[in-house]
């Protein structure tokens, strides 16, 4: 009903505003291309980071990382902070898989990344988000080449309608009976290895009852066979990385955090003094 109502409303707008037809056609083309891409994605490569989930979860949290460092790296290397973080994460996951002897130079894995679709100031709470599938070059040994590839992929995703398409798909799936919904959600989960969320927090420090809140963090829920959730949050000029794992699949989230810090140090070697 909601979908039909939206179609009628948009059709009315196009009828009385023909100049919008070209833009609507462009958006439809982008949506069709994004839908075809999502449906054609093969299952992600099997690894020690995927498996059947149990009840026990483990978490690890990084030390604070100065946002100024990430901004400086991004500016000097012609990328965004998100590009830098994702490229460092690719290096960290590569280190993790190499330790498990599950890595080769051409190896890639996908991260499913939630994208907020609300836009602007939001007056109501809710979860209006879509998903994009980001390919991470975890087997690439060069930090510079990793960053270039991540930057290119991120730029392509920003120009696509993938997040909007997956939002509509998940909204539709959510209205289906549980016995139909579950295999579809599992199908979505098979397309990636990790979930990565990036949440910008308050730029200034917050206080409660006169005491400064030193840090803020959240943890990524898990579903399907996605046993690793990675949360990135900025707060008061710093960023922290959190890792959640299912204990029965991968029991060393702290090692993954350590790998991230090591990969960040490696990325800093590209910085021009």
PDB file of C-alpha atoms in Angstrom:
ATOM      1  CA  UNK A   1       0.000   0.000   0.000  1.00  0.00           C
ATOM      2  CA  UNK A   2       2.750   2.442   0.933  1.00  0.00           C
ATOM      3  CA  UNK A   3       4.675   1.595  -2.262  1.00  0.00           C
ATOM      4  CA  UNK A   4       1.544   2.073  -4.442  1.00  0.00           C
ATOM      5  CA  UNK A   5       0.755   5.393  -2.774  1.00  0.00           C
ATOM      6  CA  UNK A   6       4.281   6.630  -3.437  1.00  0.00           C
ATOM      7  CA  UNK A   7       4.076   5.601  -7.095  1.00  0.00           C
ATOM      8  CA  UNK A   8       0.774   7.480  -7.539  1.00  0.00           C
ATOM      9  CA  UNK A   9       2.199  10.567  -5.845  1.00  0.00           C
ATOM     10  CA  UNK A  10       5.348  10.537  -7.980  1.00  0.00           C
ATOM     11  CA  UNK A  11       3.313   9.896 -11.124  1.00  0.00           C
ATOM     12  CA  UNK A  12       1.172  12.955 -10.341  1.00  0.00           C
ATOM     13  CA  UNK A  13       4.316  15.090  -9.929  1.00  0.00           C
ATOM     14  CA  UNK A  14       5.723  13.944 -13.269  1.00  0.00           C
ATOM     15  CA  UNK A  15       2.430  14.616 -15.043  1.00  0.00           C
ATOM     16  CA  UNK A  16       2.289  18.228 -13.865  1.00  0.00           C
ATOM     17  CA  UNK A  17       6.059  18.820 -13.850  1.00  0.00           C
ATOM     18  CA  UNK A  18       7.408  17.257 -17.089  1.00  0.00           C
ATOM     19  CA  UNK A  19      10.871  18.725 -16.460  1.00  0.00           C
ATOM     20  CA  UNK A  20      11.281  16.171 -13.681  1.00  0.00           C
ATOM     21  CA  UNK A  21      10.831  13.263 -16.086  1.00  0.00           C
ATOM     22  CA  UNK A  22      14.478  13.181 -17.172  1.00  0.00           C
ATOM     23  CA  UNK A  23      15.671  13.155 -13.564  1.00  0.00           C
ATOM     24  CA  UNK A  24      13.164  10.423 -12.696  1.00  0.00           C
ATOM     25  CA  UNK A  25      14.372   8.361 -15.646  1.00  0.00           C
ATOM     26  CA  UNK A  26      17.986   8.796 -14.531  1.00  0.00           C
ATOM     27  CA  UNK A  27      17.136   7.689 -10.998  1.00  0.00           C
ATOM     28  CA  UNK A  28      15.202   4.693 -12.320  1.00  0.00           C
ATOM     29  CA  UNK A  29      18.190   3.691 -14.431  1.00  0.00           C
ATOM     30  CA  UNK A  30      20.517   3.967 -11.431  1.00  0.00           C
ATOM     31  CA  UNK A  31      18.113   1.956  -9.281  1.00  0.00           C
ATOM     32  CA  UNK A  32      17.823  -0.769 -11.908  1.00  0.00           C
ATOM     33  CA  UNK A  33      21.590  -0.954 -12.251  1.00  0.00           C
ATOM     34  CA  UNK A  34      22.039  -1.130  -8.463  1.00  0.00           C
ATOM     35  CA  UNK A  35      19.371  -3.823  -8.113  1.00  0.00           C
ATOM     36  CA  UNK A  36      21.006  -5.935 -10.819  1.00  0.00           C
ATOM     37  CA  UNK A  37      24.379  -5.527  -9.105  1.00  0.00           C
ATOM     38  CA  UNK A  38      23.063  -6.611  -5.687  1.00  0.00           C
ATOM     39  CA  UNK A  39      21.168  -9.605  -7.079  1.00  0.00           C
ATOM     40  CA  UNK A  40      24.211 -10.737  -9.073  1.00  0.00           C
ATOM     41  CA  UNK A  41      26.644 -10.610  -6.145  1.00  0.00           C
ATOM     42  CA  UNK A  42      28.090 -14.055  -5.444  1.00  0.00           C
ATOM     43  CA  UNK A  43      28.507 -15.312  -1.903  1.00  0.00           C
ATOM     44  CA  UNK A  44      31.609 -13.930  -0.224  1.00  0.00           C
ATOM     45  CA  UNK A  45      34.694 -16.100   0.142  1.00  0.00           C
ATOM     46  CA  UNK A  46      34.584 -18.511   3.110  1.00  0.00           C
ATOM     47  CA  UNK A  47      36.955 -17.698   5.966  1.00  0.00           C
ATOM     48  CA  UNK A  48      37.476 -18.066   9.709  1.00  0.00           C
ATOM     49  CA  UNK A  49      35.491 -14.846  10.135  1.00  0.00           C
ATOM     50  CA  UNK A  50      32.217 -16.449   9.025  1.00  0.00           C
ATOM     51  CA  UNK A  51      30.214 -19.226  10.638  1.00  0.00           C
ATOM     52  CA  UNK A  52      27.138 -20.271  12.570  1.00  0.00           C
ATOM     53  CA  UNK A  53      26.474 -17.886  15.443  1.00  0.00           C
ATOM     54  CA  UNK A  54      26.039 -18.929  19.060  1.00  0.00           C
ATOM     55  CA  UNK A  55      25.102 -16.920  22.146  1.00  0.00           C
ATOM     56  CA  UNK A  56      28.439 -15.785  23.601  1.00  0.00           C
ATOM     57  CA  UNK A  57      29.902 -12.545  22.224  1.00  0.00           C
ATOM     58  CA  UNK A  58      33.295 -10.958  22.781  1.00  0.00           C
ATOM     59  CA  UNK A  59      34.245  -7.301  22.398  1.00  0.00           C
ATOM     60  CA  UNK A  60      37.414  -5.227  22.189  1.00  0.00           C
ATOM     61  CA  UNK A  61      37.974  -1.485  22.012  1.00  0.00           C
ATOM     62  CA  UNK A  62      40.880   0.475  20.579  1.00  0.00           C
ATOM     63  CA  UNK A  63      42.703   3.316  22.259  1.00  0.00           C
ATOM     64  CA  UNK A  64      41.579   6.775  21.097  1.00  0.00           C
ATOM     65  CA  UNK A  65      42.888   7.868  17.689  1.00  0.00           C
ATOM     66  CA  UNK A  66      43.228  11.581  16.984  1.00  0.00           C
ATOM     67  CA  UNK A  67      40.831  12.691  14.244  1.00  0.00           C
ATOM     68  CA  UNK A  68      43.403  15.310  13.264  1.00  0.00           C
ATOM     69  CA  UNK A  69      45.742  12.502  12.190  1.00  0.00           C
ATOM     70  CA  UNK A  70      43.084  10.892   9.994  1.00  0.00           C
ATOM     71  CA  UNK A  71      42.131  14.264   8.492  1.00  0.00           C
ATOM     72  CA  UNK A  72      45.770  15.042   7.755  1.00  0.00           C
ATOM     73  CA  UNK A  73      46.282  11.669   6.079  1.00  0.00           C
ATOM     74  CA  UNK A  74      43.134  12.087   4.022  1.00  0.00           C
ATOM     75  CA  UNK A  75      44.055  15.591   2.911  1.00  0.00           C
ATOM     76  CA  UNK A  76      47.607  14.687   1.928  1.00  0.00           C
ATOM     77  CA  UNK A  77      46.538  11.527   0.101  1.00  0.00           C
ATOM     78  CA  UNK A  78      43.507  13.074  -1.607  1.00  0.00           C
ATOM     79  CA  UNK A  79      40.926  10.950   0.212  1.00  0.00           C
ATOM     80  CA  UNK A  80      38.240  11.271   2.853  1.00  0.00           C
ATOM     81  CA  UNK A  81      38.574  10.162   6.460  1.00  0.00           C
ATOM     82  CA  UNK A  82      36.226   7.267   5.664  1.00  0.00           C
ATOM     83  CA  UNK A  83      38.501   6.192   2.817  1.00  0.00           C
ATOM     84  CA  UNK A  84      41.476   6.155   5.171  1.00  0.00           C
ATOM     85  CA  UNK A  85      39.609   4.209   7.868  1.00  0.00           C
ATOM     86  CA  UNK A  86      38.322   1.599   5.408  1.00  0.00           C
ATOM     87  CA  UNK A  87      41.754   1.191   3.800  1.00  0.00           C
ATOM     88  CA  UNK A  88      43.321   0.716   7.236  1.00  0.00           C
ATOM     89  CA  UNK A  89      40.586  -1.779   8.074  1.00  0.00           C
ATOM     90  CA  UNK A  90      41.361  -3.699   4.871  1.00  0.00           C
ATOM     91  CA  UNK A  91      44.980  -3.884   5.977  1.00  0.00           C
ATOM     92  CA  UNK A  92      43.954  -5.048   9.452  1.00  0.00           C
ATOM     93  CA  UNK A  93      41.699  -7.813   8.126  1.00  0.00           C
ATOM     94  CA  UNK A  94      44.501  -8.845   5.787  1.00  0.00           C
ATOM     95  CA  UNK A  95      46.831  -9.225   8.761  1.00  0.00           C
ATOM     96  CA  UNK A  96      44.194 -11.268  10.593  1.00  0.00           C
ATOM     97  CA  UNK A  97      43.607 -13.625   7.661  1.00  0.00           C
ATOM     98  CA  UNK A  98      47.334 -13.924   6.951  1.00  0.00           C
ATOM     99  CA  UNK A  99      47.860 -15.074  10.526  1.00  0.00           C
ATOM    100  CA  UNK A 100      45.183 -17.711   9.944  1.00  0.00           C
ATOM    101  CA  UNK A 101      46.918 -18.703   6.679  1.00  0.00           C
ATOM    102  CA  UNK A 102      43.824 -17.759   4.673  1.00  0.00           C
ATOM    103  CA  UNK A 103      45.229 -14.967   2.543  1.00  0.00           C
ATOM    104  CA  UNK A 104      46.694 -14.530  -0.920  1.00  0.00           C
ATOM    105  CA  UNK A 105      47.663 -11.348  -2.782  1.00  0.00           C
ATOM    106  CA  UNK A 106      44.441 -11.184  -4.821  1.00  0.00           C
ATOM    107  CA  UNK A 107      42.180 -11.804  -1.831  1.00  0.00           C
ATOM    108  CA  UNK A 108      39.153  -9.594  -1.315  1.00  0.00           C
ATOM    109  CA  UNK A 109      36.245  -9.692   1.071  1.00  0.00           C
ATOM    110  CA  UNK A 110      33.107  -7.642   1.365  1.00  0.00           C
ATOM    111  CA  UNK A 111      31.919  -5.484   4.201  1.00  0.00           C
ATOM    112  CA  UNK A 112      28.240  -4.656   4.455  1.00  0.00           C
ATOM    113  CA  UNK A 113      27.959  -1.006   5.451  1.00  0.00           C
ATOM    114  CA  UNK A 114      24.720   0.621   6.684  1.00  0.00           C
ATOM    115  CA  UNK A 115      24.023   4.049   5.140  1.00  0.00           C
ATOM    116  CA  UNK A 116      21.737   6.594   6.819  1.00  0.00           C
ATOM    117  CA  UNK A 117      19.068   7.710   4.331  1.00  0.00           C
ATOM    118  CA  UNK A 118      17.224  10.219   6.513  1.00  0.00           C
ATOM    119  CA  UNK A 119      19.306  13.255   5.570  1.00  0.00           C
ATOM    120  CA  UNK A 120      19.290  16.664   7.238  1.00  0.00           C
ATOM    121  CA  UNK A 121      18.000  17.212  10.748  1.00  0.00           C
ATOM    122  CA  UNK A 122      15.881  14.365  12.062  1.00  0.00           C
ATOM    123  CA  UNK A 123      13.140  15.030  14.621  1.00  0.00           C
ATOM    124  CA  UNK A 124      12.062  11.416  15.095  1.00  0.00           C
ATOM    125  CA  UNK A 125      13.946   8.309  16.126  1.00  0.00           C
ATOM    126  CA  UNK A 126      14.070   5.454  13.657  1.00  0.00           C
ATOM    127  CA  UNK A 127      16.153   3.211  11.453  1.00  0.00           C
ATOM    128  CA  UNK A 128      15.857   4.418   7.890  1.00  0.00           C
ATOM    129  CA  UNK A 129      19.037   2.989   6.443  1.00  0.00           C
ATOM    130  CA  UNK A 130      20.128   1.080   3.392  1.00  0.00           C
ATOM    131  CA  UNK A 131      23.087  -1.227   2.898  1.00  0.00           C
ATOM    132  CA  UNK A 132      26.014  -1.116   0.510  1.00  0.00           C
ATOM    133  CA  UNK A 133      28.501  -3.890  -0.136  1.00  0.00           C
ATOM    134  CA  UNK A 134      32.054  -2.551   0.003  1.00  0.00           C
ATOM    135  CA  UNK A 135      34.830  -4.704  -1.462  1.00  0.00           C
ATOM    136  CA  UNK A 136      37.982  -4.544   0.670  1.00  0.00           C
ATOM    137  CA  UNK A 137      41.343  -5.458  -0.946  1.00  0.00           C
ATOM    138  CA  UNK A 138      42.595  -7.371   2.094  1.00  0.00           C
ATOM    139  CA  UNK A 139      45.289  -9.187   0.125  1.00  0.00           C
ATOM    140  CA  UNK A 140      46.904  -6.035  -1.273  1.00  0.00           C
ATOM    141  CA  UNK A 141      50.306  -5.629   0.459  1.00  0.00           C
ATOM    142  CA  UNK A 142      50.798  -1.951  -0.464  1.00  0.00           C
ATOM    143  CA  UNK A 143      48.980   0.518   1.824  1.00  0.00           C
ATOM    144  CA  UNK A 144      49.026   3.115  -0.953  1.00  0.00           C
ATOM    145  CA  UNK A 145      47.405   0.758  -3.460  1.00  0.00           C
ATOM    146  CA  UNK A 146      44.858  -0.369  -0.855  1.00  0.00           C
ATOM    147  CA  UNK A 147      43.878   3.241  -0.283  1.00  0.00           C
ATOM    148  CA  UNK A 148      43.550   3.931  -4.021  1.00  0.00           C
ATOM    149  CA  UNK A 149      41.308   0.916  -4.520  1.00  0.00           C
ATOM    150  CA  UNK A 150      39.132   1.689  -1.503  1.00  0.00           C
ATOM    151  CA  UNK A 151      38.810   5.332  -2.587  1.00  0.00           C
ATOM    152  CA  UNK A 152      37.693   4.260  -6.063  1.00  0.00           C
ATOM    153  CA  UNK A 153      35.151   1.763  -4.725  1.00  0.00           C
ATOM    154  CA  UNK A 154      33.774   4.241  -2.178  1.00  0.00           C
ATOM    155  CA  UNK A 155      33.405   6.884  -4.903  1.00  0.00           C
ATOM    156  CA  UNK A 156      31.475   4.446  -7.094  1.00  0.00           C
ATOM    157  CA  UNK A 157      29.143   3.525  -4.233  1.00  0.00           C
ATOM    158  CA  UNK A 158      28.420   7.197  -3.502  1.00  0.00           C
ATOM    159  CA  UNK A 159      27.237   7.612  -7.105  1.00  0.00           C
ATOM    160  CA  UNK A 160      25.065   4.497  -7.031  1.00  0.00           C
ATOM    161  CA  UNK A 161      21.539   3.877  -5.756  1.00  0.00           C
ATOM    162  CA  UNK A 162      22.541   0.704  -3.916  1.00  0.00           C
ATOM    163  CA  UNK A 163      21.646   1.979  -0.434  1.00  0.00           C
ATOM    164  CA  UNK A 164      18.177   3.123  -1.534  1.00  0.00           C
ATOM    165  CA  UNK A 165      17.520  -0.141  -3.377  1.00  0.00           C
ATOM    166  CA  UNK A 166      18.516  -2.313  -0.413  1.00  0.00           C
ATOM    167  CA  UNK A 167      16.380  -0.153   1.898  1.00  0.00           C
ATOM    168  CA  UNK A 168      13.324  -0.794  -0.278  1.00  0.00           C
ATOM    169  CA  UNK A 169      14.161  -4.491  -0.509  1.00  0.00           C
ATOM    170  CA  UNK A 170      14.581  -4.858   3.247  1.00  0.00           C
ATOM    171  CA  UNK A 171      11.405  -2.856   3.903  1.00  0.00           C
ATOM    172  CA  UNK A 172       9.492  -5.222   1.649  1.00  0.00           C
ATOM    173  CA  UNK A 173      11.109  -8.309   3.167  1.00  0.00           C
ATOM    174  CA  UNK A 174      10.262  -7.057   6.665  1.00  0.00           C
ATOM    175  CA  UNK A 175       6.568  -7.268   5.831  1.00  0.00           C
ATOM    176  CA  UNK A 176       6.796 -10.922   4.805  1.00  0.00           C
ATOM    177  CA  UNK A 177       6.100 -13.924   7.072  1.00  0.00           C
ATOM    178  CA  UNK A 178       9.068 -14.988   9.209  1.00  0.00           C
ATOM    179  CA  UNK A 179       9.512 -18.283   7.344  1.00  0.00           C
ATOM    180  CA  UNK A 180       9.964 -16.305   4.116  1.00  0.00           C
ATOM    181  CA  UNK A 181      11.946 -13.448   5.635  1.00  0.00           C
ATOM    182  CA  UNK A 182      14.631 -15.583   7.315  1.00  0.00           C
ATOM    183  CA  UNK A 183      16.130 -17.224   4.178  1.00  0.00           C
ATOM    184  CA  UNK A 184      16.169 -13.872   2.380  1.00  0.00           C
ATOM    185  CA  UNK A 185      18.068 -12.248   5.255  1.00  0.00           C
ATOM    186  CA  UNK A 186      20.493 -15.186   5.228  1.00  0.00           C
ATOM    187  CA  UNK A 187      20.924 -14.673   1.485  1.00  0.00           C
ATOM    188  CA  UNK A 188      21.841 -11.028   2.112  1.00  0.00           C
ATOM    189  CA  UNK A 189      24.263 -12.092   4.834  1.00  0.00           C
ATOM    190  CA  UNK A 190      26.045 -14.536   2.541  1.00  0.00           C
ATOM    191  CA  UNK A 191      27.242 -11.641   0.367  1.00  0.00           C
ATOM    192  CA  UNK A 192      29.646 -10.252   2.978  1.00  0.00           C
ATOM    193  CA  UNK A 193      32.064 -11.268   5.730  1.00  0.00           C
ATOM    194  CA  UNK A 194      31.909  -8.367   8.193  1.00  0.00           C
ATOM    195  CA  UNK A 195      29.526  -5.570   9.132  1.00  0.00           C
ATOM    196  CA  UNK A 196      31.136  -2.135   9.412  1.00  0.00           C
ATOM    197  CA  UNK A 197      29.293   0.887  10.780  1.00  0.00           C
ATOM    198  CA  UNK A 198      30.664   4.407  11.094  1.00  0.00           C
ATOM    199  CA  UNK A 199      28.865   6.848  13.368  1.00  0.00           C
ATOM    200  CA  UNK A 200      29.924  10.479  13.833  1.00  0.00           C
ATOM    201  CA  UNK A 201      29.383  11.452  17.439  1.00  0.00           C
ATOM    202  CA  UNK A 202      29.363  14.851  19.173  1.00  0.00           C
ATOM    203  CA  UNK A 203      32.260  17.087  18.166  1.00  0.00           C
ATOM    204  CA  UNK A 204      32.503  18.560  21.647  1.00  0.00           C
ATOM    205  CA  UNK A 205      32.817  16.660  24.908  1.00  0.00           C
ATOM    206  CA  UNK A 206      29.575  15.995  26.761  1.00  0.00           C
ATOM    207  CA  UNK A 207      29.029  16.238  30.500  1.00  0.00           C
ATOM    208  CA  UNK A 208      26.666  14.423  32.835  1.00  0.00           C
ATOM    209  CA  UNK A 209      26.050  15.704  36.375  1.00  0.00           C
ATOM    210  CA  UNK A 210      29.172  17.838  36.033  1.00  0.00           C
ATOM    211  CA  UNK A 211      31.440  14.959  35.013  1.00  0.00           C
ATOM    212  CA  UNK A 212      32.994  14.748  31.567  1.00  0.00           C
ATOM    213  CA  UNK A 213      32.010  11.736  29.457  1.00  0.00           C
ATOM    214  CA  UNK A 214      35.383  10.365  28.391  1.00  0.00           C
ATOM    215  CA  UNK A 215      34.270   8.079  25.571  1.00  0.00           C
ATOM    216  CA  UNK A 216      31.195   6.801  23.766  1.00  0.00           C
ATOM    217  CA  UNK A 217      30.840   3.506  21.895  1.00  0.00           C
ATOM    218  CA  UNK A 218      28.196   1.191  20.485  1.00  0.00           C
ATOM    219  CA  UNK A 219      28.355  -2.426  19.332  1.00  0.00           C
ATOM    220  CA  UNK A 220      27.211  -4.003  16.079  1.00  0.00           C
ATOM    221  CA  UNK A 221      24.511  -6.710  16.313  1.00  0.00           C
ATOM    222  CA  UNK A 222      25.100  -9.932  14.388  1.00  0.00           C
ATOM    223  CA  UNK A 223      22.926 -12.097  12.186  1.00  0.00           C
ATOM    224  CA  UNK A 224      23.217 -14.872   9.618  1.00  0.00           C
ATOM    225  CA  UNK A 225      26.832 -16.034   9.466  1.00  0.00           C
ATOM    226  CA  UNK A 226      28.335 -12.581   9.955  1.00  0.00           C
ATOM    227  CA  UNK A 227      30.370 -13.237  13.079  1.00  0.00           C
ATOM    228  CA  UNK A 228      32.369  -9.982  13.086  1.00  0.00           C
ATOM    229  CA  UNK A 229      30.926  -6.517  13.656  1.00  0.00           C
ATOM    230  CA  UNK A 230      33.141  -3.438  13.490  1.00  0.00           C
ATOM    231  CA  UNK A 231      31.977  -0.125  14.929  1.00  0.00           C
ATOM    232  CA  UNK A 232      33.728   3.175  14.308  1.00  0.00           C
ATOM    233  CA  UNK A 233      32.749   6.238  16.307  1.00  0.00           C
ATOM    234  CA  UNK A 234      34.126   9.738  16.575  1.00  0.00           C
ATOM    235  CA  UNK A 235      33.707  11.836  19.696  1.00  0.00           C
ATOM    236  CA  UNK A 236      35.302  15.067  20.883  1.00  0.00           C
ATOM    237  CA  UNK A 237      38.126  15.043  18.346  1.00  0.00           C
ATOM    238  CA  UNK A 238      38.930  11.353  18.680  1.00  0.00           C
ATOM    239  CA  UNK A 239      37.916   8.127  16.992  1.00  0.00           C
ATOM    240  CA  UNK A 240      37.709   4.640  18.462  1.00  0.00           C
ATOM    241  CA  UNK A 241      37.258   1.267  16.852  1.00  0.00           C
ATOM    242  CA  UNK A 242      35.153  -1.442  18.457  1.00  0.00           C
ATOM    243  CA  UNK A 243      35.113  -5.088  17.404  1.00  0.00           C
ATOM    244  CA  UNK A 244      32.400  -7.585  18.316  1.00  0.00           C
ATOM    245  CA  UNK A 245      32.843 -11.269  17.490  1.00  0.00           C
ATOM    246  CA  UNK A 246      30.899 -14.445  18.038  1.00  0.00           C
ATOM    247  CA  UNK A 247      33.053 -16.490  20.424  1.00  0.00           C
ATOM    248  CA  UNK A 248      32.344 -19.780  18.655  1.00  0.00           C
ATOM    249  CA  UNK A 249      33.558 -18.439  15.288  1.00  0.00           C
ATOM    250  CA  UNK A 250      36.389 -16.016  16.070  1.00  0.00           C
ATOM    251  CA  UNK A 251      37.559 -15.562  19.643  1.00  0.00           C
ATOM    252  CA  UNK A 252      40.211 -12.823  19.338  1.00  0.00           C
ATOM    253  CA  UNK A 253      38.616  -9.396  18.828  1.00  0.00           C
ATOM    254  CA  UNK A 254      41.526  -7.718  20.623  1.00  0.00           C
ATOM    255  CA  UNK A 255      43.931  -9.161  18.060  1.00  0.00           C
ATOM    256  CA  UNK A 256      41.844  -7.571  15.309  1.00  0.00           C
ATOM    257  CA  UNK A 257      41.983  -4.222  17.118  1.00  0.00           C
ATOM    258  CA  UNK A 258      45.763  -4.568  17.425  1.00  0.00           C
ATOM    259  CA  UNK A 259      45.947  -5.344  13.700  1.00  0.00           C
ATOM    260  CA  UNK A 260      44.016  -2.146  12.975  1.00  0.00           C
ATOM    261  CA  UNK A 261      46.464  -0.055  14.996  1.00  0.00           C
ATOM    262  CA  UNK A 262      49.403  -1.720  13.224  1.00  0.00           C
ATOM    263  CA  UNK A 263      47.822  -1.079   9.815  1.00  0.00           C
ATOM    264  CA  UNK A 264      47.277   2.569  10.803  1.00  0.00           C
ATOM    265  CA  UNK A 265      50.966   2.918  11.634  1.00  0.00           C
ATOM    266  CA  UNK A 266      51.742   1.422   8.232  1.00  0.00           C
ATOM    267  CA  UNK A 267      49.430   3.954   6.548  1.00  0.00           C
ATOM    268  CA  UNK A 268      51.246   6.775   8.329  1.00  0.00           C
ATOM    269  CA  UNK A 269      54.411   5.901   6.409  1.00  0.00           C
ATOM    270  CA  UNK A 270      52.698   7.457   3.364  1.00  0.00           C
ATOM    271  CA  UNK A 271      52.393  10.796   5.145  1.00  0.00           C
ATOM    272  CA  UNK A 272      54.514  13.597   3.704  1.00  0.00           C
ATOM    273  CA  UNK A 273      56.424  15.392   6.429  1.00  0.00           C
TER     274      UNK A 273
END
